[in-house]
Every structure is written in structure tokens, then in C-alpha cells.
Short mmCIF file of C-alpha atoms in Angstrom, two decimals:
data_model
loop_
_atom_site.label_atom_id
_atom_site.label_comp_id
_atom_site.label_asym_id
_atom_site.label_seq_id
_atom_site.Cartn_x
_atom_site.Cartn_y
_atom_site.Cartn_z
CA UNK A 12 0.00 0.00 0.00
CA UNK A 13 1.51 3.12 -0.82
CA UNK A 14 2.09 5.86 1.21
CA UNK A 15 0.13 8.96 0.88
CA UNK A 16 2.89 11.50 0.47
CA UNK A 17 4.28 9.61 -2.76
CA UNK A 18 0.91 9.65 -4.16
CA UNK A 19 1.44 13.34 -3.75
CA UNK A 20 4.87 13.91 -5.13
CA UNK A 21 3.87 11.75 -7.83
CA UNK A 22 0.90 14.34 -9.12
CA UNK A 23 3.12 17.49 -8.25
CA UNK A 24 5.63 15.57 -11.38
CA UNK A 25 2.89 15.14 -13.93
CA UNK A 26 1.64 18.45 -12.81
CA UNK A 27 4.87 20.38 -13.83
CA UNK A 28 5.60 18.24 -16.63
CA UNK A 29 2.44 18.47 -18.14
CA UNK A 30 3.03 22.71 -17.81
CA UNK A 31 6.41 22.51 -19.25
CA UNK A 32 5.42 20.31 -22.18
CA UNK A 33 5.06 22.05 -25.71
CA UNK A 34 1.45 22.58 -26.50
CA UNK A 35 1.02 21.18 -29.93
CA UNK A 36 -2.38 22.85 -30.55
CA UNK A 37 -1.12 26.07 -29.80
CA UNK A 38 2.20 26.22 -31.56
CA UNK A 39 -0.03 24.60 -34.74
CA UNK A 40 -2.99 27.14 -34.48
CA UNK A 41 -0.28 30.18 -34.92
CA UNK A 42 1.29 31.58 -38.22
CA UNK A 43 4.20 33.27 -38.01
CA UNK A 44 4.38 35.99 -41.55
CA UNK A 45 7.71 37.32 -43.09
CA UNK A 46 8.14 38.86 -46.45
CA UNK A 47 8.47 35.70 -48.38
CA UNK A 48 5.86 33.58 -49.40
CA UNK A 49 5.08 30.45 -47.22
CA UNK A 50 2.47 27.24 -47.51
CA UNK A 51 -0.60 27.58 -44.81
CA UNK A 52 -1.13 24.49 -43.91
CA UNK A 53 -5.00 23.26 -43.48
CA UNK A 54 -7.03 24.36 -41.53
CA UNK A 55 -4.57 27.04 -40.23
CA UNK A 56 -5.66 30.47 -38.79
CA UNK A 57 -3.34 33.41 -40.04
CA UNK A 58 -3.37 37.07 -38.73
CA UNK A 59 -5.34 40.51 -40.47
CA UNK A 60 -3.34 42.03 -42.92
CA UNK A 61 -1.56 39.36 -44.84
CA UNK A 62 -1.25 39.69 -48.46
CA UNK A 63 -2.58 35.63 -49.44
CA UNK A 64 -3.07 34.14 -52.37
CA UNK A 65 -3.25 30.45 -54.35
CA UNK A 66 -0.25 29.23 -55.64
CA UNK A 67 -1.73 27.76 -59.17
CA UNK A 68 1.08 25.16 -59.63
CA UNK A 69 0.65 23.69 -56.08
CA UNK A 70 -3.35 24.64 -55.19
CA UNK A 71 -2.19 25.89 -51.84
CA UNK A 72 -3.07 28.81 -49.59
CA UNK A 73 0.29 31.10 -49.66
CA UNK A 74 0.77 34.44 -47.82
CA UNK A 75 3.67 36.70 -46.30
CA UNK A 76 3.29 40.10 -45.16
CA UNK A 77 2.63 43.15 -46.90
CA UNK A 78 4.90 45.52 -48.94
CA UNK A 79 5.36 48.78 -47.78
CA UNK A 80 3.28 50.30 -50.31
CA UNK A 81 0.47 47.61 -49.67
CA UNK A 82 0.68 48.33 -46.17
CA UNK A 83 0.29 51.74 -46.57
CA UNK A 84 -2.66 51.16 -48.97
CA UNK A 85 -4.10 49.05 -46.13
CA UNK A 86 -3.70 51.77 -43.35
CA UNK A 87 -5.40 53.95 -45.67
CA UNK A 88 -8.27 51.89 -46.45
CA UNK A 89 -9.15 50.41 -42.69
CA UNK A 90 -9.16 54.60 -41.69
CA UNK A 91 -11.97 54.77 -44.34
CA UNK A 92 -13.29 51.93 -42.93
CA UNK A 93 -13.62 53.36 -39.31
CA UNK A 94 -15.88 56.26 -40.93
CA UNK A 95 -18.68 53.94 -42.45
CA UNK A 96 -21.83 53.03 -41.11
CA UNK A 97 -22.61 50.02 -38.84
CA UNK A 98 -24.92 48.95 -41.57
CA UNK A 99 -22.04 48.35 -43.92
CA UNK A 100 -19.93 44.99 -44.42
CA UNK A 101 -15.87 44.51 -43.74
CA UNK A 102 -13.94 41.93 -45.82
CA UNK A 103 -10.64 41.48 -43.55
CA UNK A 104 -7.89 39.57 -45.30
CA UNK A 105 -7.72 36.32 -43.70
CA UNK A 106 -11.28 36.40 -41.80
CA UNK A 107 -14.69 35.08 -43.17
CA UNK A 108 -17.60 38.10 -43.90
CA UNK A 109 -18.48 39.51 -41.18
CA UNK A 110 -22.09 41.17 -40.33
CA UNK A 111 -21.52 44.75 -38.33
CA UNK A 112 -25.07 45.30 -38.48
CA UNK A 113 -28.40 45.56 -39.86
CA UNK A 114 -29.79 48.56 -41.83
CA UNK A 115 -32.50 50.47 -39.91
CA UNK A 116 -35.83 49.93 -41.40
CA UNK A 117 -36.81 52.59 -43.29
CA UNK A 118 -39.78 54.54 -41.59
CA UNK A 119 -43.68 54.12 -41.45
CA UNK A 120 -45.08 56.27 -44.38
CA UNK A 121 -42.54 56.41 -46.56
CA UNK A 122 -41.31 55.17 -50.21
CA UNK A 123 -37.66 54.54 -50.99
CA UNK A 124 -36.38 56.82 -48.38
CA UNK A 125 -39.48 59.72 -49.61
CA UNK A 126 -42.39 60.84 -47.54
CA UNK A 127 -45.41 59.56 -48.89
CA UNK A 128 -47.26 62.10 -48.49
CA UNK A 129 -44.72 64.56 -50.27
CA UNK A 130 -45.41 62.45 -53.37
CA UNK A 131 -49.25 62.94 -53.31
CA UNK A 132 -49.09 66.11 -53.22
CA UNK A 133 -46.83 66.33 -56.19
CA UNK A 134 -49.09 64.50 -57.94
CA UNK A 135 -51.84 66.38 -57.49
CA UNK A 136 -50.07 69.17 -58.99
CA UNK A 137 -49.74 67.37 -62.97
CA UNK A 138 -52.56 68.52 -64.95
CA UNK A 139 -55.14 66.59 -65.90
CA UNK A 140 -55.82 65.15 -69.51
CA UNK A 141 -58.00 67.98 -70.83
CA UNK A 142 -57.98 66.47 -74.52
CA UNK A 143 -61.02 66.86 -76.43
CA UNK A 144 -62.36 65.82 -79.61
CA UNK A 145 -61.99 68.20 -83.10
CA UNK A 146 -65.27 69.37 -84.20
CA UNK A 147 -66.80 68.46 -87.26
CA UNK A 148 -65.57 71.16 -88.93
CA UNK A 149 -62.45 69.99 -88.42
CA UNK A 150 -62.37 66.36 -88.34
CA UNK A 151 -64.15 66.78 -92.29
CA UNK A 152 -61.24 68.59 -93.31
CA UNK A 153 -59.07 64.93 -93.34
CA UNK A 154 -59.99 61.54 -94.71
CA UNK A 155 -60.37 58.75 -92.40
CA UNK A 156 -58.58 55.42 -93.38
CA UNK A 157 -61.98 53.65 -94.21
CA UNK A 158 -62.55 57.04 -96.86
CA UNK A 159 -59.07 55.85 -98.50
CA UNK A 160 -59.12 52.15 -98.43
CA UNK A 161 -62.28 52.44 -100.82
CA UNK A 162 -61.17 54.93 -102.80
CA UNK A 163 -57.88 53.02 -103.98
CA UNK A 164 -60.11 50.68 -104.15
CA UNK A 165 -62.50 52.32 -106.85
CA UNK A 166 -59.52 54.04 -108.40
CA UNK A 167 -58.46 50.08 -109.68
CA UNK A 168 -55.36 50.73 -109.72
CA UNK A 169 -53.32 48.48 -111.78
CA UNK A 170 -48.93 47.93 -112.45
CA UNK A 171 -48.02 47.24 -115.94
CA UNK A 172 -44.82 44.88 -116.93
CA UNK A 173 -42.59 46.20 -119.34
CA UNK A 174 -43.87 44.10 -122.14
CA UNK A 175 -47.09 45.57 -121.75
CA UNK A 176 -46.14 49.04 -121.50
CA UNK A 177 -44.31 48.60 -124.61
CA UNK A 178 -47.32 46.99 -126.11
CA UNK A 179 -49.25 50.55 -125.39
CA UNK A 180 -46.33 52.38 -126.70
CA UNK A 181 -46.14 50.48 -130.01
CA UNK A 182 -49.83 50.77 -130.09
CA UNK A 183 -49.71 54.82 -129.73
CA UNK A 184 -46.94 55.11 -132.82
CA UNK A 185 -50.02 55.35 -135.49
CA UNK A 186 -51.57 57.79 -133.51
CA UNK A 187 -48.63 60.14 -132.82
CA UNK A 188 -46.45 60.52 -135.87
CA UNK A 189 -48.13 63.81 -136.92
CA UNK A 190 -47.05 65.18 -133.20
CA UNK A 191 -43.67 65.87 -132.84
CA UNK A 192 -44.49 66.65 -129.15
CA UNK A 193 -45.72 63.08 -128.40
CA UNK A 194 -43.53 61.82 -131.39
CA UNK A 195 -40.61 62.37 -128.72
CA UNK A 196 -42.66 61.09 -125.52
CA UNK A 197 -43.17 58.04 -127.68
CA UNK A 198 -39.09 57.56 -128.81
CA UNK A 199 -37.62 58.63 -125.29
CA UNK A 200 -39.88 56.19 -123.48
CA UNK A 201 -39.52 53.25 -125.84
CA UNK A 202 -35.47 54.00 -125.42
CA UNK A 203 -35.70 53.59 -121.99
CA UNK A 204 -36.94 50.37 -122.72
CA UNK A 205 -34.82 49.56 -125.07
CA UNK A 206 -31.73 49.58 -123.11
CA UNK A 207 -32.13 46.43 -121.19
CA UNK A 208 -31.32 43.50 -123.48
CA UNK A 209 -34.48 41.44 -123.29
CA UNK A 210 -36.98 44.77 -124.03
CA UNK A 211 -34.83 45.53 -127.36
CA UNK A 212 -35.44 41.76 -128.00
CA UNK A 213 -38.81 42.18 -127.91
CA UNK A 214 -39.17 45.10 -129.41
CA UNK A 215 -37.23 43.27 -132.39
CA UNK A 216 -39.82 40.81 -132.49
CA UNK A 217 -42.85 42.01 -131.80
CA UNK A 218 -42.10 44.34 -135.37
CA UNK A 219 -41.53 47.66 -133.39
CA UNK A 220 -38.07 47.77 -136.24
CA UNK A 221 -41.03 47.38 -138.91
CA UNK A 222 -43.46 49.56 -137.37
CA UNK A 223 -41.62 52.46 -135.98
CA UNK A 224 -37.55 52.60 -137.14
CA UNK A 225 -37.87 52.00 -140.90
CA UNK A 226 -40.95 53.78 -141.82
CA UNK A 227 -39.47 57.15 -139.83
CA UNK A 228 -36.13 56.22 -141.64
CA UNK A 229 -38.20 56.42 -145.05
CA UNK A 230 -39.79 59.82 -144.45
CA UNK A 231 -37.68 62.62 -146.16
CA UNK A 232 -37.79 66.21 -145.57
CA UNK A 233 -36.73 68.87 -143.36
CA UNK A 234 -40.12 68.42 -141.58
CA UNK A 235 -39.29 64.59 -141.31
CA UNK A 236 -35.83 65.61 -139.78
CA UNK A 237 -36.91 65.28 -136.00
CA UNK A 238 -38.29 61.58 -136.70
CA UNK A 239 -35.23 60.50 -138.54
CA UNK A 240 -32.83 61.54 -135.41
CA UNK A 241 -35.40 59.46 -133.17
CA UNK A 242 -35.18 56.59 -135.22
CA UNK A 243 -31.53 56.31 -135.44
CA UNK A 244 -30.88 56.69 -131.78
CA UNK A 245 -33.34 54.25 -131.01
CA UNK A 246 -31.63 52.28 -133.49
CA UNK A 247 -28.73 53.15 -131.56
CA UNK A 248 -29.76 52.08 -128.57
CA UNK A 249 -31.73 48.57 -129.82
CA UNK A 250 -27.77 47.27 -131.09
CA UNK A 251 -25.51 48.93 -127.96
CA UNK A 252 -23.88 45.92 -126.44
CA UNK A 253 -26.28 43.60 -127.33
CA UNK A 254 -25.51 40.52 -130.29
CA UNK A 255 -28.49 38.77 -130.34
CA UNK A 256 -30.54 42.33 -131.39
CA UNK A 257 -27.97 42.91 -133.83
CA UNK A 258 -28.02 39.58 -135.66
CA UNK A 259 -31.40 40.13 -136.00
CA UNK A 260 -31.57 43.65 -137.26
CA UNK A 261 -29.30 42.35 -140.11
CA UNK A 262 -32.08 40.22 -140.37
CA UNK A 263 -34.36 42.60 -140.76
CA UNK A 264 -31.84 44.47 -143.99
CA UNK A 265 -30.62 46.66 -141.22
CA UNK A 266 -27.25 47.47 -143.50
CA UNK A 267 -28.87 48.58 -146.29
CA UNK A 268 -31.82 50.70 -144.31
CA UNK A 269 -28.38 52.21 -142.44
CA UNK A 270 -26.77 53.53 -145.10
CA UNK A 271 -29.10 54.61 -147.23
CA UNK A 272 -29.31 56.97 -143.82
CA UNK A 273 -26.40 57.52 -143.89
CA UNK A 274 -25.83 58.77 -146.84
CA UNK A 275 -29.08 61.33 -147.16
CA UNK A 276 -27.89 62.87 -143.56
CA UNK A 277 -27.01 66.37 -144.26
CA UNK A 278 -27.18 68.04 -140.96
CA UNK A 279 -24.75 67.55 -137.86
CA UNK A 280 -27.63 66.20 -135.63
CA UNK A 281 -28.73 63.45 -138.31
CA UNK A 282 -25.26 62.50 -138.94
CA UNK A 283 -24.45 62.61 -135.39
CA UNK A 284 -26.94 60.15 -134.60
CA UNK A 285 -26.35 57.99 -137.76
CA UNK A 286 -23.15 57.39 -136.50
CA UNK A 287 -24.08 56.28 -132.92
CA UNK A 288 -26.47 54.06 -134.80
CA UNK A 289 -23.36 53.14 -137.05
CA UNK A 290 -20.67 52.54 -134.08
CA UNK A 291 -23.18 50.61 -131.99
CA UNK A 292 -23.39 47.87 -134.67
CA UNK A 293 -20.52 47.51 -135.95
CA UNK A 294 -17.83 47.78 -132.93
CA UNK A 295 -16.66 44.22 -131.43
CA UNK A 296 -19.29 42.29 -134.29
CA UNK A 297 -16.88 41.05 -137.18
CA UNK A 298 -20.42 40.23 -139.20
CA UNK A 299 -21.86 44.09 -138.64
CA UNK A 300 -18.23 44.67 -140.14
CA UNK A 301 -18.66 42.69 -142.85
CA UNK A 302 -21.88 44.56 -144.07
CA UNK A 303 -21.05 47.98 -143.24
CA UNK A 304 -17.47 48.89 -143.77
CA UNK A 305 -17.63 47.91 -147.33
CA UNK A 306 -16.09 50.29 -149.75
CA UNK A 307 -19.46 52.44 -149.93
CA UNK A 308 -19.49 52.45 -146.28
CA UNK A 309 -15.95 53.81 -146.28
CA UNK A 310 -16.52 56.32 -148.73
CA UNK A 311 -19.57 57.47 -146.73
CA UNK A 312 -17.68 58.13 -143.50
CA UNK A 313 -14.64 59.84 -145.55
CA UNK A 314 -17.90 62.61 -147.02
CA UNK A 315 -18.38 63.39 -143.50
CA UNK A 316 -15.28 64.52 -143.16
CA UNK A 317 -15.31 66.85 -146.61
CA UNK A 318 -18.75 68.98 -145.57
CA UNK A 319 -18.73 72.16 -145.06
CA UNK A 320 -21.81 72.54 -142.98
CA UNK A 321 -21.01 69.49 -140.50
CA UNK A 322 -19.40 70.34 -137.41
CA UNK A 323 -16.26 69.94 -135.91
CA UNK A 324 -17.25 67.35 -133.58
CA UNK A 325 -19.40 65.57 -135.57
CA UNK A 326 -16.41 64.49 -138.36
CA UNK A 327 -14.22 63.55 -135.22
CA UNK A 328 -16.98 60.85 -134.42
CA UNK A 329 -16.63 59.51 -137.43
CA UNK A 330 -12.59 59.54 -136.91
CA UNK A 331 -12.88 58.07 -133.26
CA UNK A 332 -15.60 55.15 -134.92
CA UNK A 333 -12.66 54.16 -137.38
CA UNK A 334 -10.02 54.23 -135.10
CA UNK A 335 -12.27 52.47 -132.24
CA UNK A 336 -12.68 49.10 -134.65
CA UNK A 337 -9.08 49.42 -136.01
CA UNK A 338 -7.93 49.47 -132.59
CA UNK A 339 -10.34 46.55 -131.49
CA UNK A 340 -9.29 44.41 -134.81
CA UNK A 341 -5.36 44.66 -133.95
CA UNK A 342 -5.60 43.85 -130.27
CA UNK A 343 -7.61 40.36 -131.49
CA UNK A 344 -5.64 39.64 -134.07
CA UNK A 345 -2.10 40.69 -132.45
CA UNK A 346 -1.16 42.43 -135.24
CA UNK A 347 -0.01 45.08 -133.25
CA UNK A 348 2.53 43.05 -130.79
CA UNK A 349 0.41 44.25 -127.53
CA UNK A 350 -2.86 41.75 -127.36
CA UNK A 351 -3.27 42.33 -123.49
CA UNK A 352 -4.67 38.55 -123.05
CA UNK A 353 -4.94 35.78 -125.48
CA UNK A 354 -8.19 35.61 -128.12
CA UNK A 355 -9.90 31.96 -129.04
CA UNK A 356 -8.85 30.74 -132.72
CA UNK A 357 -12.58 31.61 -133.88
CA UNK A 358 -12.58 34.79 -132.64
CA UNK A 359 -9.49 35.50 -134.02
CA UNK A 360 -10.34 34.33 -137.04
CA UNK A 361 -13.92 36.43 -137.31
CA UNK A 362 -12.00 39.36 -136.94
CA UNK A 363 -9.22 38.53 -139.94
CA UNK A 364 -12.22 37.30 -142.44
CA UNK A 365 -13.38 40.86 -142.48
CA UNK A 366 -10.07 42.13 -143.88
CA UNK A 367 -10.17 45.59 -142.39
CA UNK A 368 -6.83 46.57 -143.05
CA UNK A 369 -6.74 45.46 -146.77
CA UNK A 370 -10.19 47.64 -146.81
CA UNK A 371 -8.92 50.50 -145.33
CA UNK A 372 -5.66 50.68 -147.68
CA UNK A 373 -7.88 49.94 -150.78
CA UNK A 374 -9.98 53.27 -149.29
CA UNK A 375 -7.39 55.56 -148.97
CA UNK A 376 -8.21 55.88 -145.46
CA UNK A 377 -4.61 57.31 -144.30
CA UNK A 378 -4.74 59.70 -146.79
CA UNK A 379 -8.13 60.85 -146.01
CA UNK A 380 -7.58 60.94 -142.84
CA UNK A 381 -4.68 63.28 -142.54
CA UNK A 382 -6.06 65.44 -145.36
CA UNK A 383 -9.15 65.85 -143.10
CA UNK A 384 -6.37 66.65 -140.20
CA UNK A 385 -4.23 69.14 -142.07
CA UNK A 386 -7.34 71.23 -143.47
CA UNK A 387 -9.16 71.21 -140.05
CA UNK A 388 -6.16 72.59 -138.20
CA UNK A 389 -7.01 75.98 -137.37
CA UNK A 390 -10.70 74.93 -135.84
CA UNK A 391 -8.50 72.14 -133.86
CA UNK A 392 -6.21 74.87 -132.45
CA UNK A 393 -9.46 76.54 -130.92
CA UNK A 394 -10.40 73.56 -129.40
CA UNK A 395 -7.92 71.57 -126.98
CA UNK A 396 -10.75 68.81 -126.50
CA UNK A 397 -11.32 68.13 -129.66
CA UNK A 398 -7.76 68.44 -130.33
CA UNK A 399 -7.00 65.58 -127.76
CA UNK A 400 -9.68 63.30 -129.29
CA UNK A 401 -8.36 63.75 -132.83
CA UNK A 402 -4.49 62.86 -131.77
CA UNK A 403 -6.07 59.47 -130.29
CA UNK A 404 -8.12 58.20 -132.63
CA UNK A 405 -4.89 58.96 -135.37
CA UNK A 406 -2.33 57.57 -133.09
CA UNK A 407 -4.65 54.40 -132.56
CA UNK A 408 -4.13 53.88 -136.52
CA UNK A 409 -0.39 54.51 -136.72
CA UNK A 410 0.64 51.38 -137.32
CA UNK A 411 -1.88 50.83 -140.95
CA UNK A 412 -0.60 54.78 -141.66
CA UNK A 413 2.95 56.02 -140.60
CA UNK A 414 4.40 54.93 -144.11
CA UNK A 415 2.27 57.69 -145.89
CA UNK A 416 2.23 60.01 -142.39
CA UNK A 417 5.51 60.18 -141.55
CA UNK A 418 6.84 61.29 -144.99
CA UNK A 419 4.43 63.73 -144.76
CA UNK A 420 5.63 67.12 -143.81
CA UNK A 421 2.12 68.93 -143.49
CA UNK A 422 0.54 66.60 -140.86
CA UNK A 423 3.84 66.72 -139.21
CA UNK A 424 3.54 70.68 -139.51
CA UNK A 425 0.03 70.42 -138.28
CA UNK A 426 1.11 68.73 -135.22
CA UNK A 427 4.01 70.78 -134.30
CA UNK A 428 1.06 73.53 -134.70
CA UNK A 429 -1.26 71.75 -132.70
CA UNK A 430 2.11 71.42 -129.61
CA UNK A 431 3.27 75.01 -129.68
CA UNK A 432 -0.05 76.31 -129.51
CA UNK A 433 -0.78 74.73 -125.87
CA UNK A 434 2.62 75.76 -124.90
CA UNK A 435 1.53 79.45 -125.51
CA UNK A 436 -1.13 78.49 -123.77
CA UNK A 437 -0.17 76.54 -120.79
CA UNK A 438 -0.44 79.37 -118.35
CA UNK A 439 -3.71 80.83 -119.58
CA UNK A 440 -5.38 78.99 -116.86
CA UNK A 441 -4.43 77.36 -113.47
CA UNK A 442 -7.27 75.14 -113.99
CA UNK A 443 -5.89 73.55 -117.48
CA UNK A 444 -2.49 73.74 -116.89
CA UNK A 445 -2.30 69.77 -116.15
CA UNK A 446 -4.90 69.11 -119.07
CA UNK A 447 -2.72 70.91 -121.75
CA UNK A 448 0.70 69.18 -120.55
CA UNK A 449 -1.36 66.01 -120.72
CA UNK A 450 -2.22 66.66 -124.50
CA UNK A 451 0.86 68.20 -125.20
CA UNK A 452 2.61 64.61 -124.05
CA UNK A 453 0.46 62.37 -126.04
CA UNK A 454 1.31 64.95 -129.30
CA UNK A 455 4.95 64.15 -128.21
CA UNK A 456 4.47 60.45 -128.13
CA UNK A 457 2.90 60.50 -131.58
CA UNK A 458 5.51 62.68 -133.22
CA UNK A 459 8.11 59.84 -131.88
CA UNK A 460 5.98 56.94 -132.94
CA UNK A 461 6.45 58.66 -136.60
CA UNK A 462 9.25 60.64 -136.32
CA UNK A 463 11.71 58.80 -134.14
CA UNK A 464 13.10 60.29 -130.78
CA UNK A 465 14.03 64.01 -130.21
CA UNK A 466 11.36 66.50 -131.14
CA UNK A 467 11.46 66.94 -135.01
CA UNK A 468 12.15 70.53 -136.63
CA UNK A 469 9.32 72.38 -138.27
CA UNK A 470 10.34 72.76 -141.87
CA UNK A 471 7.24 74.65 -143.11
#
């Protein structure tokens, strides 16, 4: 049996050793910070005013304490902290949400933090709706919906297609011709028609060529002269860009019925639109070609050129149609070295059945040409447009004409003339200044094409 007093010494050990024994819990529950960041373990409680965050490679808590300027920050924002309300919320760094409070519920008679009754009496204040109807007086002035629906209604209102206003129109020709007024009504609104491709097919075949364009071709006159423009520029218009209409316009004798125009024009605006007629049927269509720039075709166009009474512009037209299909019949064929993309053997070989060239040479047309050029020069030199057009379209043909041109001192006098006058001129106007030099180039690059390089002396 043991002794009292060793019982008691015994607990006295345990006591003190118990008190001088580490306490686990304790040393585990605190988390000592420095500046570098360290792992907190689970379940670990860490002090306010750690900077913390989640390392992504490992998915652990880190945190160290803050840098001087975070600290600062953080001084900054808990003194703006001490100022708010008990109603707010504080989110401290390394403590769950916290509530400091609940808001004070907002008083008995009131809305959103407004007196109730503050708001009735504003709203007694908004007028009231004093609308009232118009009187008949009024109200009969304007027509009510019901009043317009029946109307339209009565009125039958009804859309035409294209085919049948054109029907209409054709229909109106007998009853217009001795109107000039409607006479040109009647043209202008069939050559709006007539310049989509499947109208001037039907106009083609439902006779409008019959009924309208050859019998107004027919009529001769002075007082007839007004028709016979129409016609041609709706003639015009029927072959512009479009090969089925002209296949079947030479169907219809169209060469003949053009030329015979051609030739009785005597006035600029007849001639003017003969040739529009002319150029839209012959220009990229080998087979329009073929029938038109025959020998009396040529000698036609080369008249134009030789009356007095024709204007200026009008016998360029005829220059620039020329030059336009002897330009167009070089590129296909490649005669001129500079095709700018390959042609298909048939193609090719439309083109060289017509023989242009051998036509042109058997016409004289380089010496007609620069006869027309040399006598024309003193209108040209009053005229830097037309001067610009003429130097194209006789630069387009150099290659068929610089063995008669260039031994030709008066066209290469003409030129010259042609040059020095818009150098006299260059400074006349700001405006033309570029316009001038841009002409005056292109009369450079022709006298080189048939004179060789340097600018060639004026011997006349």
C-alpha cells in the first residue's frame, strides 16, 4: 500500500511536466508571416493584414506580409473603414464576412427613403388630360382610313410589266407621228426600254423595227428631220452591247436601211446620230463589219469629213468610230505586238475574215484621214478637246498609216502647230495647266511613234 505522500509527489511531477510540455495545438494554431511567401497548412488560422493568395502550380493557400506600399494602402483603407456606417460589411484579409449590423428599417409612411405624403401632393399638382375631340368642322377637313381604303379601291389601280407598256407604246406610234411633241414622248420612253437586253429583244420581235424605225427612216424632208434623229438613236440604242438584237436587225436588212441613212444625212444632228447608230453595230461584231465597212461604207464616213456645214465634232466621231474598230481588230488579231490577253482561234479568225486593213488601204483611209487633219487645223487649235480626241483616234491607226504620215511634212507641220499652240497656252489657266501638258505629251508620243526620238524641226 503506498504511502500517501508519494501519491502526492507523484501528481506534483505530472503536474509540472504536463506545464512545461510544448502545447502542440497552440504552436499549430499560430502563423508566423515574413516577407516571403510560405504554404498555410490546413485548416490554419493566419493574422489581419496578410497579403494571401493560391499558388496555381501547387493549389495551396500562400501568404507573407505586406509591402510597404500595400501596407500603406491598407492603413489607408481600414481609416476609411472606421468612418462607415454600422450597416455596412468589412472583408478582412484572412477572416470570413463579417455582419456589423443591420440597416435600420426605413420609416412608417414612406417610399424609398421619400415621404409619402410629399409624393401625393406632387401629384396632385400634374394637370389633368383635358384632350377633347376636333369638331366636325375639323375632323371633315381629313380623310379617315376607311374614306381611302375604298377609294384606292375604286380608283383600280393596276402595275403594268414592261412588255405591256411597250405593247401601249407600239400601239400609240399610229396615232402620234403627226405630233412631234408626243412623237418624242413616244421615242424617249420606248429608249428607256430599249436599253435592257431582253426589251430591245422584244421590241425586235414584236415588229416595233417594222413599225416604228424604218418607216421614220423612209420619211424625207426637213419636216421629217426630227423623226429620222429618233429613229436612229433608237436604233442606236436597240444594237448597244447587245448581239443577239444585232443579228437580228441584219435580219431585218438593217445594212442597207443604215446607209441609205447615212448617206441622205445632211445636218450635224442626223449625222451625229447615224453614227451612234453606225458605231453601236458595228464595234466588237466582225459580221456588222462585214456589211457595213464595205467600200461604200468607207466612202460614206470619208464625205463626212469633206462637208462644209457638219461640225467639228461631228467628223471627229466619225474619226474616233474608225479608229475604235481598227484598234479593237489589232488587239484580237495581235497584229499590233500588244494583245493584253490571249483571243480563241474563232474569234481570231472572225476578226481577220473581215479584212479591215486590206479595206482601209484599198480606201485611202490614211490619206483621207490626214487630209481631213491638215485642213481642219485651225478649228483644232481653238479647241484643246477636240484636239486631244483627234491625236487618239490617229495615233490608234499609226501602225496601218505612218508609211504615208511620216513622210508627210504637213501633218507633221500640223502637229508641231497643234504642240506650240498649248505651250503658248499653258499658263492661260491654273485650272488647265495639267490638261494641256497632258495633250501636249500624247502629241509628243505621236511625233516619236512617226518621227523617231528628239522633237522633229518644223520645216514649213
Amino acid at each position: 500500500k503506498m504511502k500517501p505522500i508519494y501519491v502526492l509527489h507523484l501528481l506534483a511531477v505530472l503536474v509540472i511536466a504536463n506545464a512545461t510540455a510544448p502545447n502542440d495545438s497552440a504552436e499549430k494554431s499560430k502563423f508566423v508571416a515574413t516577407k516571403e511567401w510560405q504554404e498555410i497548412p490546413e485548416g490554419q488560422g493566419i493574422p489581419q493584414g496578410l497579403h494571401v493568395r493560391i499558388n496555381l502550380s501547387t493549389g495551396k493557400k500562400e501568404a507573407k506580409l505586406l509591402d510597404d506600399e500595400s501596407a500603406a494602402e491598407t492603413q489607408a483603407t481600414d481609416a476609411q473603414r472606421q468612418g462607415v456606417t454600422e450597416s455596412s460589411l468589412s472583408l478582412v484579409p484572412g477572416q470570413e464576412v463579417e455582419d456589423h449590423g443591420s440597416r435600420q428599417p426605413a420609416p412608417a409612411g414612406s417610399l424609398g427613403g421619400m415621404n409619402l405624403e410629399a409624393i401625393k401632393e406632387a401629384l396632385r399638382d400634374i394637370p389633368a388630360n383635358d384632350y377633347k375631340p376636333e369638331d366636325a368642322t375639323v375632323s371633315g377637313r381629313y380623310k379617315s382610313y376607311s374614306q381611302i381604303k375604298q377609294e384606292l379601291k375604286d380608283a383600280n389601280v393596276e402595275l403594268q410589266t414592261d412588255s405591256e407598256i411597250m405593247g401601249a407604246l407600239l400601239g400609240r406610234f399610229t396615232k402620234s407621228v403627226s405630233n412631234e411633241q408626243e412623237l418624242d414622248a413616244l421615242f424617249e420612253d420606248l429608249r428607256y426600254l430599249a436599253h435592257q437586253i431582253d426589251n430591245a429583244l422584244e421590241f425586235i420581235d414584236r415588229g416595233g423595227v417594222e413599225q416604228i424605225i424604218w418607216p421614220s427612216l423612209n420619211r424625207t424632208g426637213e419636216q421629217h428631220q426630227r423623226g429620222r434623229v429618233q429613229a436612229l438613236t433608237l436604233l442606236g440604242t436597240l444594237a448597244q452591247n447587245n448581239p443577239k438584237a444585232k443579228v437580228s436587225l441584219f435580219e431585218r436588212d438593217a445594212s442597207a436601211k443604215l446607209l441609205a441613212a447615212l448617206g441622205r444625212a445632211t445636218v450635224s444632228e442626223e449625222l451625229s446620230a447615224a453614227l451612234y447608230a453606225f458605231g453601236s453595230l458595228v464595234r466588237k461584231f466582225p459580221f456588222a463589219q462585214k456589211q457595213l465597212l464595205t467600200p461604200h461604207g468607207y466612202s460614206l464616213l470619208y464625205d463626212i469629213w469633206t462637208k462644209p456645214v457638219v461640225e467639228l465634232k461631228v467628223k471627229v466621231k466619225a474619226l474616233q468610230l474608225v479608229a475604235d474598230v481598227v484598234e479593237d481588230y489589232l488587239s484580237v488579231t495581235n497584229e499590233s505586238g500588244s494583245s493584253p490577253e490571249p483571243v480563241d482561234a474563232v474569234t481570231v479568225e472572225q476578226y481577220r475574215s473581215t479584212r479591215l486593213t486590206e479595206g482601209l488601204e484599198k480606201t485611202e483611209f490614211c490619206k483621207h484621214a490626214g487630209q481631213f487633219f491638215q485642213a481642219h487645223r485651225a478649228a483644232l487649235v481653238a479647241d484643246e478637246h477636240l484636239t486631244d480626241e483627234t491625236v487618239r483616234a490617229l495615233r490608234s491607226c499609226r501602225t496601218l498609216c505612218r508609211p504615208l504620215w511620216s513622210e508627210c511634212a504637213l501633218f507633221r507641220h500640223t502637229l508641231l502647230v497643234l504642240r506650240n499652240n498649248l505651250d503658248n497656252r499653258l499658263s492661260d489657266d491654273p485650272d488647265l495647266v495639267a490638261y494641256r501638258t497632258e495633250i501636249q505629251l500624247h502629241i509628243d508620243d505621236f511625233l516619236r511613234d512617226l518621227y523617231g526620238n528628239g522633237k522633229p524641226k518644223d520645216e514649213l
